[in-house]
Short mmCIF file of C-alpha atoms in Angstrom, two decimals:
data_model
loop_
_atom_site.label_atom_id
_atom_site.label_comp_id
_atom_site.label_asym_id
_atom_site.label_seq_id
_atom_site.Cartn_x
_atom_site.Cartn_y
_atom_site.Cartn_z
CA MET A 463 142.01 80.23 113.55
CA ILE A 464 138.39 80.62 112.44
CA GLU A 465 136.88 77.96 110.20
CA PHE A 466 133.93 78.80 107.97
CA THR A 467 131.43 76.09 107.30
CA SER A 468 128.49 76.35 105.03
CA THR A 469 125.16 75.91 106.79
CA ALA A 470 123.15 77.66 104.12
CA ARG A 471 120.40 75.56 102.58
CA GLN A 472 119.33 75.68 99.00
CA ALA A 473 116.23 77.75 98.40
CA PRO A 474 113.25 75.69 97.24
CA ASP A 475 112.91 77.62 93.96
CA MET A 476 116.59 77.25 93.03
CA PRO A 477 117.75 74.48 90.64
CA ALA A 478 119.56 71.51 92.08
CA VAL A 479 123.37 71.73 92.41
CA ASP A 480 126.27 69.34 92.97
CA GLY A 481 124.90 66.66 90.67
CA GLU A 482 121.56 66.38 92.41
CA GLN A 483 118.66 65.51 90.16
CA PRO A 484 115.73 67.92 90.26
CA SER A 485 112.47 66.52 91.48
CA ARG A 486 109.67 65.77 89.02
CA ASP A 487 107.77 68.77 90.34
CA SER A 488 110.63 71.14 89.73
CA GLU A 489 111.24 69.63 86.26
CA GLY A 490 107.65 70.36 85.36
CA GLU A 491 107.90 73.89 86.75
CA LEU A 492 111.07 74.46 84.74
CA ARG A 493 109.44 73.21 81.53
CA GLN A 494 106.43 75.41 82.13
CA ARG A 495 108.71 78.42 82.76
CA VAL A 496 110.64 77.73 79.55
CA GLN A 497 107.40 77.54 77.59
CA GLN A 498 106.22 80.79 79.10
CA LEU A 499 109.45 82.52 78.19
CA GLU A 500 109.33 81.19 74.65
CA ARG A 501 105.79 82.58 74.24
CA ALA A 502 106.92 85.95 75.66
CA LEU A 503 109.83 86.11 73.18
CA ALA A 504 107.50 85.30 70.29
CA SER A 505 105.01 87.99 71.41
CA HIS A 506 107.81 90.52 71.82
CA ALA A 507 109.08 89.84 68.34
CA VAL A 508 105.71 90.30 66.63
CA ILE A 509 105.09 93.50 68.65
CA ASP A 510 108.47 94.82 67.51
CA ARG A 511 107.62 94.07 63.90
CA ALA A 512 104.26 95.81 64.21
CA CYS A 513 105.91 98.85 65.78
CA GLY A 514 108.21 98.92 62.77
CA VAL A 515 105.24 98.83 60.42
CA LEU A 516 103.58 101.66 62.33
CA ILE A 517 106.79 103.72 62.30
CA ALA A 518 106.87 103.38 58.50
CA TRP A 519 103.11 103.99 58.03
CA ALA A 520 102.72 106.90 60.44
CA ARG A 521 106.25 108.26 60.36
CA CYS A 522 106.35 108.23 64.10
CA SER A 523 108.79 107.35 66.84
CA PRO A 524 108.99 103.87 68.39
CA GLU A 525 107.38 105.23 71.52
CA GLU A 526 104.46 106.61 69.53
CA ALA A 527 104.12 103.33 67.63
CA TRP A 528 103.90 101.47 70.92
CA ALA A 529 101.30 103.99 72.18
CA ILE A 530 99.25 103.40 69.04
CA LEU A 531 99.35 99.61 69.57
CA VAL A 532 98.29 100.02 73.21
CA ARG A 533 95.46 102.38 72.27
CA VAL A 534 94.10 100.01 69.65
CA SER A 535 94.45 97.08 72.10
CA GLN A 536 92.60 98.91 74.86
CA HIS A 537 89.86 100.38 72.71
CA SER A 538 89.16 97.13 70.85
CA ASN A 539 89.54 94.96 73.97
CA THR A 540 92.09 92.83 72.09
CA LYS A 541 95.44 91.59 73.34
CA ALA A 542 98.34 93.69 72.10
CA ARG A 543 99.95 90.59 70.59
CA LEU A 544 96.83 89.96 68.45
CA VAL A 545 96.70 93.61 67.38
CA ALA A 546 100.38 93.40 66.44
CA GLU A 547 99.79 90.21 64.44
CA ALA A 548 96.97 91.95 62.54
CA VAL A 549 99.14 95.00 61.77
CA VAL A 550 101.96 92.80 60.46
CA ALA A 551 99.49 90.79 58.34
CA ALA A 552 97.94 93.97 56.99
CA ALA A 553 101.36 95.19 55.93
CA GLN A 554 101.80 92.02 53.95
CA ASP A 555 98.38 91.51 52.37
CA GLY A 556 96.56 94.81 52.94
CA GLN A 557 93.74 93.15 54.95
CA MET A 558 92.99 94.21 58.50
CA PRO A 559 90.04 92.90 60.52
CA PRO A 560 87.28 95.51 60.33
CA GLY A 561 87.01 96.17 64.07
CA LEU A 562 90.77 96.61 64.44
CA ASP A 563 90.92 98.66 61.26
CA HIS A 564 88.42 101.14 62.72
CA HIS A 565 90.37 101.44 66.00
CA LEU A 566 93.73 101.71 64.19
CA ARG A 567 92.42 104.50 61.92
CA ALA A 568 91.06 106.32 65.00
CA ALA A 569 94.38 106.01 66.84
CA LEU A 570 96.37 107.22 63.81
CA LYS A 571 93.89 110.10 63.31
CA GLN A 572 94.20 111.09 66.97
CA ARG A 573 97.98 110.93 66.78
CA LYS A 574 98.02 113.09 63.65
CA ALA A 575 95.62 115.63 65.22
CA GLY A 576 97.78 115.77 68.36
CA ALA A 577 100.99 116.11 66.31
CA THR A 578 99.57 118.99 64.24
CA ALA A 579 97.79 120.79 67.08
CA PRO A 580 99.71 123.79 68.44
CA SER A 581 101.19 122.50 71.70
CA ASP A 582 102.84 125.76 72.69
CA THR A 583 99.76 128.03 72.55
CA ARG A 584 99.65 128.47 76.34
CA ALA A 585 103.34 129.46 76.41
CA GLN A 586 102.81 131.90 73.54
CA GLN A 587 99.77 133.53 75.22
CA SER A 588 101.55 134.33 78.54
#
């Protein structure tokens, strides 16, 4: 009869098992990871709200709203989360920071021009 014995060791990045207490280093790492995930969730939520505002303002799809946020972020050299916060705030009080306002108007104008431009002209000419 074959007996199986466990010789596998716990990976260093895995939490402690079998009632072992995690080391102080791993506790700190876990706390840091939890804080990082909490910040990511908060950023994701504000970006989702901003996309909703842009969907309403521009009558666009969620993908287009995300593309607008990315464009404004890249062209203004501002983090997407900060752009999203400004869009949500503008929806509430009508005030948008001037630099972001300029970039948002440009992104919306470009989207509108792209949406109204004939995209099938090459297919129609052939």
